[in-house]
């Protein structure tokens, strides 16, 4: 956000006006980053317990935290679908946004369903996949106009 404000106000000399997509991007990435921060601790519950680190996964269990993280991301993708359909003015933008986010949500759901929570390497693999989804969002946000 600080880069946006700096470039708009001081570099380009424009008044600080937020485009329609600004708040979507802020909310979407904030939720996604929060999930990434919580999810990264799921495979390391044993180590966190051994050192007395009270992560969400230690306090509430791997399974519960895993499903909450996946649920938050799926809700986030639903928010993106609705936002893209409502905010985008061009038909192509609406189509790309809706289909793109539905596709990413579907990929997430398919991968999450098949993860064995007792296999730390499988959970880590899903965590790395979440980073790929996070990166893919940078392409899709260009279509919310």
XYZ file of N, CA and C in Angstrom:
435
model
N 0.821 -1.175 0.000
C 0.000 0.000 0.000
C 0.874 1.251 0.000
N 1.979 1.190 0.731
C 2.848 2.362 0.785
C 3.448 2.668 -0.581
N 3.728 1.633 -1.366
C 4.266 1.858 -2.714
C 3.227 2.509 -3.615
N 1.985 2.078 -3.459
C 0.902 2.657 -4.248
C 0.745 4.144 -3.923
N 0.696 4.462 -2.645
C 0.540 5.856 -2.226
C 1.724 6.688 -2.696
N 2.932 6.164 -2.511
C 4.130 6.883 -2.929
C 4.125 7.148 -4.433
N 3.827 6.131 -5.229
C 3.874 6.319 -6.683
C 2.763 7.242 -7.160
N 1.581 7.138 -6.588
C 0.479 7.992 -7.019
C 0.700 9.455 -6.638
N 1.043 9.672 -5.393
C 1.096 11.036 -4.877
C 2.409 11.750 -5.184
N 3.524 11.067 -4.965
C 4.809 11.750 -5.046
C 5.528 11.554 -6.374
N 5.397 10.402 -6.988
C 6.084 10.160 -8.256
C 5.271 10.706 -9.420
N 3.978 10.349 -9.467
C 3.134 10.774 -10.584
C 2.442 12.109 -10.329
N 2.445 12.563 -9.085
C 1.842 13.846 -8.751
C 0.324 13.852 -8.858
N -0.298 12.702 -8.764
C -1.753 12.600 -8.866
C -2.384 12.680 -7.478
N -3.640 13.093 -7.431
C -4.334 13.029 -6.141
C -4.542 11.564 -5.756
N -4.612 11.314 -4.488
C -4.736 9.947 -3.996
C -6.190 9.480 -4.105
N -6.484 8.823 -5.223
C -7.815 8.273 -5.475
C -7.656 6.774 -5.672
N -8.465 6.012 -4.988
C -8.366 4.558 -5.096
C -9.272 4.051 -6.211
N -8.731 3.246 -7.118
C -9.585 2.639 -8.145
C -10.520 1.609 -7.511
N -11.508 1.172 -8.277
C -12.487 0.214 -7.759
C -11.831 -1.057 -7.234
N -10.784 -1.472 -7.891
C -10.163 -2.747 -7.531
C -9.251 -2.659 -6.306
N -8.955 -1.471 -5.848
C -8.001 -1.291 -4.753
C -8.413 -2.060 -3.496
N -9.652 -1.892 -3.076
C -10.098 -2.537 -1.841
C -10.216 -4.043 -2.005
N -10.590 -4.485 -3.209
C -10.611 -5.927 -3.467
C -9.216 -6.509 -3.280
N -8.230 -5.893 -3.909
C -6.852 -6.385 -3.830
C -6.377 -6.382 -2.380
N -6.676 -5.336 -1.667
C -6.272 -5.221 -0.267
C -6.860 -6.357 0.577
N -8.150 -6.584 0.458
C -8.815 -7.623 1.249
C -8.369 -9.014 0.815
N -8.341 -9.261 -0.496
C -8.004 -10.589 -1.006
C -6.606 -11.009 -0.571
N -5.632 -10.142 -0.802
C -4.259 -10.511 -0.468
C -4.018 -10.551 1.040
N -4.724 -9.728 1.793
C -4.583 -9.770 3.248
C -5.066 -11.123 3.785
N -6.224 -11.571 3.319
C -6.736 -12.871 3.760
C -5.837 -14.010 3.300
N -5.390 -13.944 2.055
C -4.546 -15.011 1.519
C -3.225 -15.076 2.285
N -2.619 -13.926 2.548
C -1.347 -13.894 3.277
C -1.518 -14.403 4.709
N -2.648 -14.104 5.319
C -2.914 -14.603 6.667
C -3.004 -16.123 6.665
N -3.703 -16.666 5.677
C -3.802 -18.126 5.561
C -2.419 -18.734 5.352
N -1.617 -18.136 4.490
C -0.264 -18.656 4.265
C 0.544 -18.663 5.563
N 0.408 -17.607 6.343
C 1.135 -17.518 7.606
C 0.714 -18.578 8.611
N -0.559 -18.906 8.634
C -1.061 -19.933 9.550
C -0.763 -21.329 9.006
N -0.941 -21.504 7.692
C -0.799 -22.820 7.063
C 0.625 -23.355 7.152
N 1.600 -22.465 7.120
C 2.999 -22.913 7.116
C 3.374 -23.691 8.374
N 2.620 -23.501 9.445
C 2.913 -24.192 10.704
C 2.284 -25.578 10.801
N 1.394 -25.922 9.898
C 0.707 -27.215 9.986
C 1.676 -28.395 9.916
N 2.639 -28.425 8.987
C 3.523 -29.593 8.929
C 4.505 -29.701 10.101
N 4.662 -28.646 10.877
C 5.689 -28.638 11.924
C 5.103 -28.652 13.334
N 3.973 -29.294 13.510
C 3.336 -29.327 14.828
C 4.233 -30.003 15.861
N 4.861 -31.104 15.480
C 5.728 -31.828 16.431
C 6.880 -30.945 16.908
N 7.514 -30.240 16.004
C 8.619 -29.356 16.369
C 8.160 -28.192 17.222
N 7.002 -27.618 16.869
C 6.468 -26.506 17.657
C 6.099 -26.957 19.071
N 5.525 -28.155 19.181
C 5.184 -28.677 20.510
C 6.441 -28.935 21.338
N 7.467 -29.479 20.691
C 8.711 -29.793 21.402
C 9.368 -28.543 21.980
N 9.239 -27.426 21.280
C 9.864 -26.186 21.740
C 8.884 -25.246 22.436
N 7.655 -25.705 22.645
C 6.679 -24.906 23.382
C 6.117 -23.730 22.616
N 6.140 -23.785 21.302
C 5.598 -22.700 20.480
C 4.108 -22.954 20.276
N 3.298 -22.014 20.693
C 1.843 -22.185 20.665
C 1.232 -21.628 19.376
N 1.402 -22.339 18.280
C 0.785 -21.933 17.016
C -0.676 -22.381 17.014
N -1.441 -21.898 16.036
C -2.833 -22.339 15.909
C -2.910 -23.850 15.735
N -1.982 -24.405 14.972
C -1.987 -25.850 14.726
C -1.726 -26.635 16.001
N -0.881 -26.130 16.864
C -0.602 -26.800 18.135
C -1.829 -26.700 19.048
N -2.424 -25.537 19.119
C -3.550 -25.320 20.028
C -4.844 -25.987 19.575
N -5.096 -25.986 18.260
C -6.392 -26.461 17.767
C -6.324 -27.751 16.959
N -5.126 -28.199 16.630
C -4.973 -29.431 15.865
C -4.808 -29.176 14.374
N -4.038 -30.051 13.747
C -3.749 -29.919 12.315
C -5.016 -29.900 11.467
N -5.875 -30.865 11.729
C -7.054 -31.045 10.882
C -7.961 -29.816 10.899
N -8.247 -29.312 12.076
C -9.139 -28.157 12.203
C -8.541 -26.926 11.521
N -7.271 -26.664 11.763
C -6.612 -25.495 11.168
C -6.536 -25.642 9.649
N -6.244 -26.849 9.187
C -6.184 -27.117 7.750
C -7.516 -26.774 7.087
N -8.603 -27.295 7.627
C -9.909 -27.063 7.009
C -10.343 -25.602 7.113
N -10.001 -24.935 8.190
C -10.320 -23.507 8.303
C -9.553 -22.713 7.245
N -8.282 -23.029 7.062
C -7.478 -22.337 6.045
C -8.056 -22.540 4.647
N -8.408 -23.779 4.318
C -8.978 -24.066 3.002
C -10.316 -23.357 2.846
N -11.137 -23.365 3.890
C -12.433 -22.691 3.845
C -12.270 -21.191 3.619
N -11.351 -20.570 4.327
C -11.118 -19.128 4.154
C -10.679 -18.827 2.722
N -9.808 -19.657 2.168
C -9.368 -19.431 0.788
C -10.512 -19.616 -0.201
N -11.354 -20.613 0.005
C -12.490 -20.816 -0.898
C -13.486 -19.659 -0.803
N -13.715 -19.162 0.394
C -14.570 -17.977 0.560
C -13.926 -16.779 -0.127
N -12.619 -16.664 -0.002
C -11.881 -15.582 -0.647
C -12.053 -15.649 -2.167
N -11.977 -16.851 -2.724
C -12.190 -17.003 -4.164
C -13.631 -16.682 -4.546
N -14.585 -17.042 -3.702
C -15.978 -16.663 -3.952
C -16.141 -15.153 -3.969
N -15.489 -14.493 -3.029
C -15.474 -13.028 -2.988
C -14.883 -12.462 -4.278
N -13.831 -13.092 -4.784
C -13.193 -12.636 -6.020
C -14.112 -12.822 -7.221
N -14.841 -13.922 -7.257
C -15.779 -14.169 -8.361
C -16.870 -13.103 -8.369
N -17.470 -12.847 -7.214
C -18.537 -11.847 -7.126
C -17.998 -10.458 -7.445
N -16.845 -10.129 -6.894
C -16.248 -8.816 -7.146
C -15.944 -8.627 -8.623
N -15.361 -9.631 -9.254
C -15.054 -9.543 -10.676
C -16.295 -9.393 -11.523
N -17.356 -10.104 -11.158
C -18.603 -10.029 -11.918
C -19.289 -8.675 -11.745
N -19.148 -8.081 -10.565
C -19.827 -6.816 -10.288
C -18.992 -5.603 -10.706
N -17.707 -5.597 -10.366
C -16.878 -4.417 -10.612
C -16.381 -4.284 -12.045
N -16.126 -5.389 -12.695
C -15.564 -5.317 -14.047
C -16.617 -4.797 -15.014
N -16.222 -3.838 -15.825
C -17.175 -3.234 -16.750
C -17.184 -3.929 -18.111
N -16.086 -4.508 -18.504
C -16.006 -5.186 -19.795
C -16.406 -6.652 -19.653
N -17.099 -7.170 -20.649
C -17.529 -8.564 -20.620
C -16.338 -9.515 -20.549
N -15.282 -9.225 -21.315
C -14.090 -10.076 -21.289
C -13.468 -10.100 -19.891
N -13.410 -8.949 -19.246
C -12.864 -8.880 -17.886
C -13.696 -9.707 -16.916
N -15.018 -9.598 -17.032
C -15.898 -10.390 -16.171
C -15.670 -11.876 -16.398
N -15.597 -12.260 -17.660
C -15.434 -13.668 -18.009
C -14.113 -14.228 -17.480
N -13.023 -13.508 -17.732
C -11.704 -13.970 -17.283
C -11.648 -14.032 -15.759
N -12.192 -13.033 -15.102
C -12.162 -12.989 -13.643
C -12.973 -14.131 -13.031
N -14.183 -14.320 -13.518
C -15.052 -15.361 -12.955
C -14.501 -16.749 -13.253
N -14.178 -17.019 -14.509
C -13.668 -18.342 -14.884
C -12.306 -18.603 -14.233
N -11.452 -17.596 -14.212
C -10.123 -17.753 -13.614
C -10.183 -18.081 -12.135
N -10.992 -17.345 -11.386
C -11.080 -17.596 -9.948
C -11.805 -18.905 -9.643
N -12.807 -19.236 -10.444
C -13.469 -20.541 -10.264
C -12.489 -21.677 -10.536
N -11.650 -21.506 -11.538
C -10.654 -22.533 -11.866
C -9.636 -22.697 -10.741
N -9.141 -21.579 -10.214
C -8.169 -21.656 -9.118
C -8.795 -22.271 -7.867
N -10.044 -21.899 -7.580
C -10.732 -22.482 -6.424
C -10.929 -23.984 -6.613
N -11.249 -24.379 -7.827
C -11.426 -25.802 -8.127
C -10.117 -26.573 -7.960
N -9.032 -25.996 -8.451
C -7.719 -26.631 -8.275
C -7.365 -26.765 -6.795
N -7.633 -25.723 -6.043
C -7.370 -25.759 -4.603
C -8.189 -26.866 -3.938
N -9.463 -26.932 -4.249
C -10.338 -27.924 -3.643
C -9.872 -29.343 -3.961
N -9.525 -29.581 -5.223
C -9.066 -30.914 -5.633
C -7.784 -31.312 -4.911
N -6.847 -30.376 -4.812
C -5.580 -30.687 -4.118
C -5.807 -30.894 -2.623
N -6.636 -30.048 -2.028
C -6.871 -30.131 -0.582
C -7.576 -31.431 -0.205
N -8.490 -31.891 -1.056
C -9.214 -33.137 -0.773
C -8.288 -34.337 -0.702
N -7.228 -34.305 -1.485
C -6.367 -35.481 -1.599
C -5.177 -35.476 -0.634
N -5.054 -34.445 0.190
C -3.898 -34.350 1.089
C -4.089 -35.234 2.320
N -3.066 -36.013 2.608
C -3.024 -36.814 3.829
C -2.360 -35.948 4.907
N -3.125 -35.540 5.898
C -2.597 -34.634 6.921
C -1.524 -35.264 7.801
N -1.426 -36.582 7.777
C -0.377 -37.251 8.548
C 0.958 -37.261 7.813
N 0.930 -36.928 6.539
C 2.143 -36.885 5.716
C 2.597 -35.427 5.595
N 3.600 -35.064 6.389
C 4.063 -33.672 6.412
C 4.548 -33.194 5.052
N 5.157 -34.070 4.268
C 5.635 -33.649 2.946
C 4.466 -33.339 2.015
N 3.342 -34.033 2.160
C 2.155 -33.739 1.347
C 1.568 -32.386 1.729
N 1.565 -32.084 3.021
C 1.050 -30.790 3.484
C 1.978 -29.666 3.019
N 3.284 -29.897 3.085
C 4.245 -28.905 2.592
C 4.077 -28.681 1.096
N 3.801 -29.747 0.360
C 3.575 -29.633 -1.078
C 2.346 -28.766 -1.358
N 1.290 -28.956 -0.577
C 0.103 -28.116 -0.744
C 0.420 -26.671 -0.384
N 1.226 -26.477 0.646
C 1.634 -25.117 1.028
C 2.355 -24.421 -0.130
N 3.246 -25.132 -0.788
C 3.947 -24.549 -1.940
C 2.974 -24.290 -3.091
N 1.969 -25.148 -3.232
C 0.936 -24.939 -4.247
C 0.136 -23.672 -3.945
N -0.109 -23.408 -2.663
C -0.813 -22.177 -2.284
C -0.041 -20.946 -2.747
N 1.280 -21.009 -2.691
C 2.087 -19.894 -3.176
C 1.924 -19.714 -4.685
N 1.754 -20.806 -5.405
C 1.508 -20.707 -6.849
C 0.159 -20.049 -7.115
N -0.844 -20.410 -6.328
C -2.154 -19.768 -6.472
C -2.063 -18.280 -6.139
N -1.312 -17.963 -5.112
C -1.109 -16.568 -4.708
C -0.489 -15.771 -5.854
N 0.504 -16.361 -6.497
C 1.183 -15.705 -7.614
C 0.263 -15.582 -8.823
N -0.550 -16.595 -9.078
C -1.484 -16.554 -10.215
C -2.471 -15.402 -10.075
N -2.746 -15.014 -8.854
C -3.692 -13.921 -8.621
C -3.198 -12.599 -9.208
N -1.887 -12.432 -9.280
C -1.345 -11.203 -9.854
C -1.738 -11.043 -11.318
N -1.963 -12.141 -12.011
C -2.429 -12.080 -13.399
C -3.910 -11.719 -13.426
N -4.689 -12.376 -12.587
C -6.139 -12.179 -12.623
C -6.586 -10.799 -12.148
N -5.870 -10.197 -11.218
C -6.324 -8.888 -10.719
C -6.248 -7.811 -11.791
N -5.500 -8.061 -12.836
C -5.418 -7.086 -13.928
C -6.752 -6.943 -14.656
N -7.615 -7.940 -14.522
C -8.885 -7.933 -15.235
C -10.029 -7.343 -14.426
N -9.799 -7.029 -13.161
C -10.843 -6.385 -12.356
C -10.720 -4.889 -12.571
N -11.568 -4.377 -13.439
C -11.519 -2.959 -13.813
C -12.894 -2.351 -13.769
